[in-house]
PDB file of C-alpha atoms in Angstrom:
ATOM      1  CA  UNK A 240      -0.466  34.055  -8.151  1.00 41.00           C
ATOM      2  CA  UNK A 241       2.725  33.224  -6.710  1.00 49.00           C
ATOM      3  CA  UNK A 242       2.973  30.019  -4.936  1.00 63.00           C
ATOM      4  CA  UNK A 243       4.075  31.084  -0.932  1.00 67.00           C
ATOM      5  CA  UNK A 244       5.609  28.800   1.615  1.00 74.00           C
ATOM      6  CA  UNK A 245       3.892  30.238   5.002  1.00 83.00           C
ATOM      7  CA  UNK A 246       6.585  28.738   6.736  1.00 87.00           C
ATOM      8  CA  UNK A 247       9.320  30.034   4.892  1.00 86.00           C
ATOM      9  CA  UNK A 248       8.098  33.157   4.687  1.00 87.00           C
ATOM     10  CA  UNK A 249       7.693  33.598   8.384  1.00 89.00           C
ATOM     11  CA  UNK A 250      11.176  31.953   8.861  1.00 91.00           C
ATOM     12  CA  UNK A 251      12.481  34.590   7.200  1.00 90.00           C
ATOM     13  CA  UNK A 252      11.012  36.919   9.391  1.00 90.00           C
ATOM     14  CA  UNK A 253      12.205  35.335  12.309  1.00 92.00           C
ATOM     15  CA  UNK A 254      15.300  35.046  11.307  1.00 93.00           C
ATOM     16  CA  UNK A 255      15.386  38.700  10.541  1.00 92.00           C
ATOM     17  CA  UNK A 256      14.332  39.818  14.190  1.00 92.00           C
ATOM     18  CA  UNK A 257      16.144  37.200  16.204  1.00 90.00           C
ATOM     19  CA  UNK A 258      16.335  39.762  19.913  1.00 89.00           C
ATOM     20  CA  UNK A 259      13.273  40.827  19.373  1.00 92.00           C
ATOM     21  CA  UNK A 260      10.695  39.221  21.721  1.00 92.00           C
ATOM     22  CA  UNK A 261       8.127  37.088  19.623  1.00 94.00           C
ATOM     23  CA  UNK A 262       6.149  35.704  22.282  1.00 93.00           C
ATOM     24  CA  UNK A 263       5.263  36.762  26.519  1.00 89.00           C
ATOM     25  CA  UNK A 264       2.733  33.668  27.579  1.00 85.00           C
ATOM     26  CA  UNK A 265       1.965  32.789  31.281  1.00 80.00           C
ATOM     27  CA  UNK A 266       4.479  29.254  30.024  1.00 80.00           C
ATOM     28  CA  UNK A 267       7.350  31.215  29.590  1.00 83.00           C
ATOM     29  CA  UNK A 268       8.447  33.870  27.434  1.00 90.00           C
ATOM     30  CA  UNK A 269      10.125  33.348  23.685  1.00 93.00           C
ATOM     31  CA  UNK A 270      12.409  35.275  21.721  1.00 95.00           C
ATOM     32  CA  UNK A 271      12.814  34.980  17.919  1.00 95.00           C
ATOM     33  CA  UNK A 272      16.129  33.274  18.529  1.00 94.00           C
ATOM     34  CA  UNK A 273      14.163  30.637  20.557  1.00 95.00           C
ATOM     35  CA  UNK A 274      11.010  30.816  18.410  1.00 96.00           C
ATOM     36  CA  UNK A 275      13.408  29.734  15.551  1.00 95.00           C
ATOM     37  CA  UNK A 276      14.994  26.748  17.242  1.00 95.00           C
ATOM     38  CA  UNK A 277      11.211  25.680  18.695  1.00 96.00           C
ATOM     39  CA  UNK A 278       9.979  25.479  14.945  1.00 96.00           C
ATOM     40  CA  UNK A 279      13.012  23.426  13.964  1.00 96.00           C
ATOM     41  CA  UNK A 280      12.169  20.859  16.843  1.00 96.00           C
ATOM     42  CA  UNK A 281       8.757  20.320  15.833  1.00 97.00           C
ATOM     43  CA  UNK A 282       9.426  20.169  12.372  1.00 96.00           C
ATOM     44  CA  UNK A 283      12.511  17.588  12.658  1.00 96.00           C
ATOM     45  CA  UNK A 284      10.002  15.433  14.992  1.00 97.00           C
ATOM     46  CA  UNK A 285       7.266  15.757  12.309  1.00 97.00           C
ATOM     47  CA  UNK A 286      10.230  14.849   9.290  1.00 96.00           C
ATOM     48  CA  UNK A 287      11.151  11.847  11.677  1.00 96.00           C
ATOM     49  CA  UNK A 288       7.422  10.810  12.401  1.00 97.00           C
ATOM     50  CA  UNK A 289       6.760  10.475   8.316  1.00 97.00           C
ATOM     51  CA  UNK A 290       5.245  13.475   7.899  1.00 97.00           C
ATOM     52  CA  UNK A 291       5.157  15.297   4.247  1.00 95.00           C
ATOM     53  CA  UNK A 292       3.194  16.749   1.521  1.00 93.00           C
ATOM     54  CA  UNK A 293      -0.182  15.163   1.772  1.00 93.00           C
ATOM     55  CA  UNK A 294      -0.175  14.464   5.411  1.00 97.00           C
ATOM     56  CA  UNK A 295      -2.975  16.040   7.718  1.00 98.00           C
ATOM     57  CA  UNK A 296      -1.937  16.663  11.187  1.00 98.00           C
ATOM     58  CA  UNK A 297      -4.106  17.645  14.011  1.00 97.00           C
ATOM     59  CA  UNK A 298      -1.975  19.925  16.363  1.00 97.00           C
ATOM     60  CA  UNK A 299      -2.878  19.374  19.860  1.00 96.00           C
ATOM     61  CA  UNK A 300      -1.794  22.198  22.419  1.00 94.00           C
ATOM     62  CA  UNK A 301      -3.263  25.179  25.067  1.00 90.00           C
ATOM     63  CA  UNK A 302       0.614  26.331  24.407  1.00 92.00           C
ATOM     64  CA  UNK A 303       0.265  29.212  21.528  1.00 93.00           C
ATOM     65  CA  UNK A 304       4.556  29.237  21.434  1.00 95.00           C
ATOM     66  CA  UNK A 305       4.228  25.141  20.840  1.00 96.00           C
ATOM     67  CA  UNK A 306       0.934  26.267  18.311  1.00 96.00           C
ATOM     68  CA  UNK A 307       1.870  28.343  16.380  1.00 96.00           C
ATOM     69  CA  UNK A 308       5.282  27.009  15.604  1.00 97.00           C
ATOM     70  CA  UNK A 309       3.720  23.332  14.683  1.00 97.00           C
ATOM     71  CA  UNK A 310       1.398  25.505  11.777  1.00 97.00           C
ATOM     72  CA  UNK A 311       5.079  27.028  10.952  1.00 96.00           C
ATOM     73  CA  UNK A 312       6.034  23.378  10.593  1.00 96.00           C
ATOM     74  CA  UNK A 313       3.465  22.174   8.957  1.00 96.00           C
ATOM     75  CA  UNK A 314       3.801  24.762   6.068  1.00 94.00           C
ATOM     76  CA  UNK A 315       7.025  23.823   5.547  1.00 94.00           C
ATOM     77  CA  UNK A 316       6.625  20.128   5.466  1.00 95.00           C
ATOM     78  CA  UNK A 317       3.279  20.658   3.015  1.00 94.00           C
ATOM     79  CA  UNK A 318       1.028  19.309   5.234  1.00 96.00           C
ATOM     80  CA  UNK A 319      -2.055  20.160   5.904  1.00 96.00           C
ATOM     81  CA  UNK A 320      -3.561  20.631   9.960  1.00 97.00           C
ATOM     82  CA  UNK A 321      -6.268  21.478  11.910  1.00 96.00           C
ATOM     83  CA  UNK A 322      -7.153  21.848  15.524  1.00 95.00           C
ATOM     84  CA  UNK A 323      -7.166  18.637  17.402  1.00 94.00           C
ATOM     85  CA  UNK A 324     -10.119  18.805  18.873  1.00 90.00           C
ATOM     86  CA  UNK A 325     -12.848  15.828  20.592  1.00 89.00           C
ATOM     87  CA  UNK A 326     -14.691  17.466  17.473  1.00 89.00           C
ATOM     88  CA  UNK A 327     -12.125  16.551  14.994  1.00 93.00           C
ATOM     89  CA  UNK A 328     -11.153  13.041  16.418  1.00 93.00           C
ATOM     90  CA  UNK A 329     -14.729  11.693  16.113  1.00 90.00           C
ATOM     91  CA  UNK A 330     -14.475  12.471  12.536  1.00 92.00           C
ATOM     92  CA  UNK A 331     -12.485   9.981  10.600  1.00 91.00           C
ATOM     93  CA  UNK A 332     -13.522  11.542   7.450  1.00 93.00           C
ATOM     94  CA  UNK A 333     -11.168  14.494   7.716  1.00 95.00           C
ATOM     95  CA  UNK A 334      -8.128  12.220   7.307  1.00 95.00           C
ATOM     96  CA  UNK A 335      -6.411  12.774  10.229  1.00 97.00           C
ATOM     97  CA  UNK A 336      -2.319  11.157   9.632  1.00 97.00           C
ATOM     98  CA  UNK A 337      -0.783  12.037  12.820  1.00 97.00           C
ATOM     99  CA  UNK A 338      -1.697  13.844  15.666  1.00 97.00           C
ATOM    100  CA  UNK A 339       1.037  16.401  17.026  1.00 97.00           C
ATOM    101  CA  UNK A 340       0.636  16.291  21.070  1.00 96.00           C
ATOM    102  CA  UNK A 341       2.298  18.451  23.840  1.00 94.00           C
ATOM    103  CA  UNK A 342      -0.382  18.424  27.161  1.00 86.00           C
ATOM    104  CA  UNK A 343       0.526  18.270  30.307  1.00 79.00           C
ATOM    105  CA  UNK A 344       1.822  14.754  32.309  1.00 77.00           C
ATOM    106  CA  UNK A 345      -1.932  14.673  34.003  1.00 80.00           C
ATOM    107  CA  UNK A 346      -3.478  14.517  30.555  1.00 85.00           C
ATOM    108  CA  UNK A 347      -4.332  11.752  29.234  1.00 87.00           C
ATOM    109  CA  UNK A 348      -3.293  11.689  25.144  1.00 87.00           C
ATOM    110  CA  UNK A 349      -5.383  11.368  22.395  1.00 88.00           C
ATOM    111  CA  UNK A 350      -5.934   7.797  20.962  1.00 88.00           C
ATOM    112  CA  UNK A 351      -4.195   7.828  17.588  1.00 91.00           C
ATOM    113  CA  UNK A 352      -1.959   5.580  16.273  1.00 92.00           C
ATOM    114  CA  UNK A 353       0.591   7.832  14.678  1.00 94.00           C
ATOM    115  CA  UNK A 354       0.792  10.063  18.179  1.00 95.00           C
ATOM    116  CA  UNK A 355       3.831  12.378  18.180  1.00 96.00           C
ATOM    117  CA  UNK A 356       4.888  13.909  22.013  1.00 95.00           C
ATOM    118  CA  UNK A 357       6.104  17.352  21.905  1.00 94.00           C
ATOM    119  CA  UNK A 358       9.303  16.455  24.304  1.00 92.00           C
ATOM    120  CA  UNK A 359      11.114  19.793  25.303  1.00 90.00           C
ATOM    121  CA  UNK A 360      14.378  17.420  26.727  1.00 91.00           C
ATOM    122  CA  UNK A 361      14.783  16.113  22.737  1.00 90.00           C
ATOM    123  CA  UNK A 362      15.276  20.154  22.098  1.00 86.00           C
ATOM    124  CA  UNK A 363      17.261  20.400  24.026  1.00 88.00           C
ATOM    125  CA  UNK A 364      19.968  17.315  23.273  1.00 91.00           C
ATOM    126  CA  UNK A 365      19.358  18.129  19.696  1.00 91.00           C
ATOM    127  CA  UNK A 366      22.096  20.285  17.716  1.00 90.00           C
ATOM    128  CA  UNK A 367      19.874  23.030  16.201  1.00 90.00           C
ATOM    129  CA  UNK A 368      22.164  24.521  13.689  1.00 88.00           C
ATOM    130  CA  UNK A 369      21.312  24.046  10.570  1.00 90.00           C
ATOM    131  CA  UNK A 370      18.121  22.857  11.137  1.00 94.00           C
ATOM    132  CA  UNK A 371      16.219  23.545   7.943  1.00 92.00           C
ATOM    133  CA  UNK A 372      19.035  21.836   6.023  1.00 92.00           C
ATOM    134  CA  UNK A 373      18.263  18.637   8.228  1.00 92.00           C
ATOM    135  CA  UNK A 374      14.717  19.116   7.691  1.00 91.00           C
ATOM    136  CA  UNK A 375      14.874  19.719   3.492  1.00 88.00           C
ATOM    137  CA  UNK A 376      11.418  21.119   3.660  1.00 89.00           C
ATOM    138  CA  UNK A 377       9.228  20.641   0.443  1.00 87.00           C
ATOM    139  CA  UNK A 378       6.492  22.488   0.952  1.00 90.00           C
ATOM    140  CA  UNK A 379       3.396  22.944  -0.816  1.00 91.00           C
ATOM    141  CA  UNK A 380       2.817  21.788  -4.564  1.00 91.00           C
ATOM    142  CA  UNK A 381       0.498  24.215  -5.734  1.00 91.00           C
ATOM    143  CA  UNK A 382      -1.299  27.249  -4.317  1.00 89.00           C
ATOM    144  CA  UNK A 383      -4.502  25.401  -4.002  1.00 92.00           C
ATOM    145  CA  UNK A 384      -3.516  22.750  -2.174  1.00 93.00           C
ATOM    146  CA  UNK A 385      -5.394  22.149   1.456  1.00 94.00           C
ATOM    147  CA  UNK A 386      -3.498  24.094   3.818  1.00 94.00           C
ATOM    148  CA  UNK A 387      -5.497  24.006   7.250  1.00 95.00           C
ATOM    149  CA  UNK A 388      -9.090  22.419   7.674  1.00 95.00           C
ATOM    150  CA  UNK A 389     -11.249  25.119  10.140  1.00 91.00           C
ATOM    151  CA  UNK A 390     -13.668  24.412  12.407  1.00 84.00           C
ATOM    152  CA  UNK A 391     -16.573  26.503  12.991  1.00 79.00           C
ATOM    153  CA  UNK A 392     -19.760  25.502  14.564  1.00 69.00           C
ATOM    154  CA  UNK A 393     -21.944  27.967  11.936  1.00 63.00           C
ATOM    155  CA  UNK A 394     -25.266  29.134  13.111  1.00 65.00           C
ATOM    156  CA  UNK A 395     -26.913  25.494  13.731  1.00 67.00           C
ATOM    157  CA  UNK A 396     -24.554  25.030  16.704  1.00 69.00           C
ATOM    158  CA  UNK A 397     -22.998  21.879  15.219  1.00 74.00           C
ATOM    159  CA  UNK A 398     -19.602  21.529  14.408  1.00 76.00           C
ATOM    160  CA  UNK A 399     -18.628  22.198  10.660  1.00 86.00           C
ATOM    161  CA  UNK A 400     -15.176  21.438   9.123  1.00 91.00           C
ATOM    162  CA  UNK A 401     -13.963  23.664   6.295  1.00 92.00           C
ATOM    163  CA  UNK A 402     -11.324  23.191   4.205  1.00 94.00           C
ATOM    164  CA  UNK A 403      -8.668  26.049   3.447  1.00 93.00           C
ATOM    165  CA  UNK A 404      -6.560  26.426   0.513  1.00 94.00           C
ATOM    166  CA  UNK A 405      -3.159  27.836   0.559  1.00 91.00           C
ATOM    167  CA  UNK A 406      -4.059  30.944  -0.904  1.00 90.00           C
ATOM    168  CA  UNK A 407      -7.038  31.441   1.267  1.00 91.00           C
ATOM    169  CA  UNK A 408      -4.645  31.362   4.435  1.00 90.00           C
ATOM    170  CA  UNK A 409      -2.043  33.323   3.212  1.00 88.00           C
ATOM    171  CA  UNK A 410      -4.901  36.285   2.664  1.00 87.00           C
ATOM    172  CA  UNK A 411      -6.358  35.953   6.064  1.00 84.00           C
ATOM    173  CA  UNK A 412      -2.323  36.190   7.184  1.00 81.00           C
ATOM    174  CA  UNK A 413      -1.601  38.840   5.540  1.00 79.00           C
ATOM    175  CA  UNK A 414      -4.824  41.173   6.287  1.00 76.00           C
ATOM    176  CA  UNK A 415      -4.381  44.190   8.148  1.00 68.00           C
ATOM    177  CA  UNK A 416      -6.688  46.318  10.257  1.00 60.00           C
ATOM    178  CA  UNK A 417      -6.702  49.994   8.528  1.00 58.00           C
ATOM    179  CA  UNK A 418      -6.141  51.118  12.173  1.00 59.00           C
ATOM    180  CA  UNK A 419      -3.104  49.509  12.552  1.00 61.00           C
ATOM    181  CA  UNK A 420       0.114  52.128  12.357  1.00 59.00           C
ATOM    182  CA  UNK A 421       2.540  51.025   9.588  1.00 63.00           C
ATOM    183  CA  UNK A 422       5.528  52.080  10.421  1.00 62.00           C
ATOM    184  CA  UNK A 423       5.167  50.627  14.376  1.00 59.00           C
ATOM    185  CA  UNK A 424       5.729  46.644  15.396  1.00 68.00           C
ATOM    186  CA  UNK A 425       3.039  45.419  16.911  1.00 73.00           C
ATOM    187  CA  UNK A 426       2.552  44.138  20.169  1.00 80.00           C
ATOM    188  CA  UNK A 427      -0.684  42.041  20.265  1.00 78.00           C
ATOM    189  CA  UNK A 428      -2.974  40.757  22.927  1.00 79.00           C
ATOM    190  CA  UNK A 429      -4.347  37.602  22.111  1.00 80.00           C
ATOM    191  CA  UNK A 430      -7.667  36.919  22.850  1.00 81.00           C
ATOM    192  CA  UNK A 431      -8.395  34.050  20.535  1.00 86.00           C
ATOM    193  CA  UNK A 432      -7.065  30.318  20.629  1.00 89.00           C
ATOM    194  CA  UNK A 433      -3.763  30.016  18.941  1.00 91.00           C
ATOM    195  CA  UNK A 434      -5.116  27.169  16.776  1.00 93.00           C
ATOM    196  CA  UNK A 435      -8.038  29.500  15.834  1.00 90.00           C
ATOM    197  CA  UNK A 436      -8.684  31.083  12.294  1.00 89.00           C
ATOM    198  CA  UNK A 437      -8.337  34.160  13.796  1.00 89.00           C
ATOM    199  CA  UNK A 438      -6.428  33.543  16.672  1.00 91.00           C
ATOM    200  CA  UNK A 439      -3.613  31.838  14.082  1.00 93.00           C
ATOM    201  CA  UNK A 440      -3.433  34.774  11.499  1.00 91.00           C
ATOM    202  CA  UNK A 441      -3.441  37.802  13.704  1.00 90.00           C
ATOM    203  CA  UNK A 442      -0.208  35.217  15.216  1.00 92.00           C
ATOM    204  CA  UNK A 443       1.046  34.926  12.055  1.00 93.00           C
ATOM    205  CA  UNK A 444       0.566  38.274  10.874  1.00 89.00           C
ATOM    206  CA  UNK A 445       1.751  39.645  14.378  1.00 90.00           C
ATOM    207  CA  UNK A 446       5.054  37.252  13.521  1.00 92.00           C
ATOM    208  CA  UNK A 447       5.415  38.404   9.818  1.00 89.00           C
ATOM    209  CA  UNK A 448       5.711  42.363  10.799  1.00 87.00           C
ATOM    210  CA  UNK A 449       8.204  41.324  13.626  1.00 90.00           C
ATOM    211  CA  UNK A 450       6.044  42.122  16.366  1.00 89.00           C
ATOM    212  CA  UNK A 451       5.041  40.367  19.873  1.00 91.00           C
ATOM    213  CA  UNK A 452       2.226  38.653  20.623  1.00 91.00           C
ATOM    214  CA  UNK A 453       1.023  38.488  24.549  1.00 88.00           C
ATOM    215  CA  UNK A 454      -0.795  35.577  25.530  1.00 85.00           C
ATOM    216  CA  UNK A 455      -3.396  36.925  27.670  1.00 77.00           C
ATOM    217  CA  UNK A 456      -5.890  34.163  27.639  1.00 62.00           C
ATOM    218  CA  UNK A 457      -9.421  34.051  27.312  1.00 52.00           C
ATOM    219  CA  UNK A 458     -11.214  35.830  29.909  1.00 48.00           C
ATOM    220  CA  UNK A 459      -7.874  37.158  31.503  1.00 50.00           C
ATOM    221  CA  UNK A 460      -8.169  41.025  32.743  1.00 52.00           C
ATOM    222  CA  UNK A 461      -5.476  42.924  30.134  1.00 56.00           C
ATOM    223  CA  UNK A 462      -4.785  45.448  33.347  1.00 56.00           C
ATOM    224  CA  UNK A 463      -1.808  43.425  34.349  1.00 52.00           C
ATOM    225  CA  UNK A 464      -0.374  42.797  31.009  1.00 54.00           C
ATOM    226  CA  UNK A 465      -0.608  46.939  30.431  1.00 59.00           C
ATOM    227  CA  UNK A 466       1.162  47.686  33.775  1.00 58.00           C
ATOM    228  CA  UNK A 467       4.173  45.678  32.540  1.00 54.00           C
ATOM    229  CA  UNK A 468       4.174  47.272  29.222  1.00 56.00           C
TER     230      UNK A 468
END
């Protein structure tokens, strides 16, 4: 099997449908363009923070834009992530290396001693262009290298971590529903938490096809979303 960079692959996608909208949340709206420059900010803070092949960072948002791109990140770097969850942080046998943060100022960040801040100023005063050049992304070595470690809490009720290859999560990416058209982009609703197994492929998926994904929320009626198309 061919060895695929998630990342890259989705950059080129991105970069292939930059006016395109990739993202309408209630924090603000995101087109390609933007998504682009929002993955090259996490990823240069994760490059400047140490992180590389080998490294296991738990990503630590409610913001599926800020999400999804850190997983885009990630893949690129070779790093493996999970959700950083109280779950995952009281387990210090999953190997957690950093911890990728962007709450609000009233939250209180998680305890880890290689914390990284999501700072949307440093975006700003950063020169994106170029970005993946500054960056030199390396990737994953081999297609069965960890990619993302799931959580699930099974049918006992207690949390289980499982660990995902590469080549497991590009096959959940890259499933499709039969009763999805194939010749129309996708706009999706998503129900599911960005960090998520399924709420993160049906983003990346959603992302790979060129389509939009509308972060509705959990529990949030889908009646206003509809009326503005």
């Amino acid at each position: 099997m061919q060895l695929h960079n998630i990342g890259n692959d989705l950059l080129s996608a991105i970069r292939s449908n930059v006016g395109r909208m990739a993202f309408v949340t209630s924090f603000g709206n995101l087109t390609y363009g933007q998504f682009d420059n929002l993955i090259g900010g996490i990823a240069l803070d994760l490059k400047e923070a140490g992180v590389c092949r080998g490294s296991r960072v738990a990503i630590d948002t409610r913001d599926a834009r800020i999400a999804t791109a850190s997983v885009i990140a990630c893949c690129l770097l070779g790093a493996s992530w999970l959700h950083g969850s109280r779950a995952a942080y009281q387990k210090p046998g999953l190997g957690i290396t950093h911890v990728y943060w962007a709450g609000s100022r009233n939250e209180v960040p998680p305890g880890h001693p290689r914390l990284i801040s999501f700072d949307s100023s440093r975006l700003k005063s950063r020169d994106m262009e170029f970005w993946l050049d500054k960056v030199d992304p390396e990737g994953y070595a081999s297609d069965s290298d960890i990619c993302r470690i799931g959580q699930s809490s099974g049918t006992t009720g207690s949390t289980k971590f499982i660990a995902i290859t590469l080549r497991d999560m590009w096959e959940r990416a890259m499933w499709k529903s039969s009763g999805m058209p194939a010749d129309v982009l996708p706009v999706i609703a998503c129900l599911f938490p960005p960090l998520s197994g399924v709420g993160c492929n049906t983003r990346l998926r959603t992302l790979l096809a060129g389509g939009c994904c509308v972060e509705t929320g959990p529990g949030t009626l889908l009646e206003p979303w509809q009326a503005a198309g």
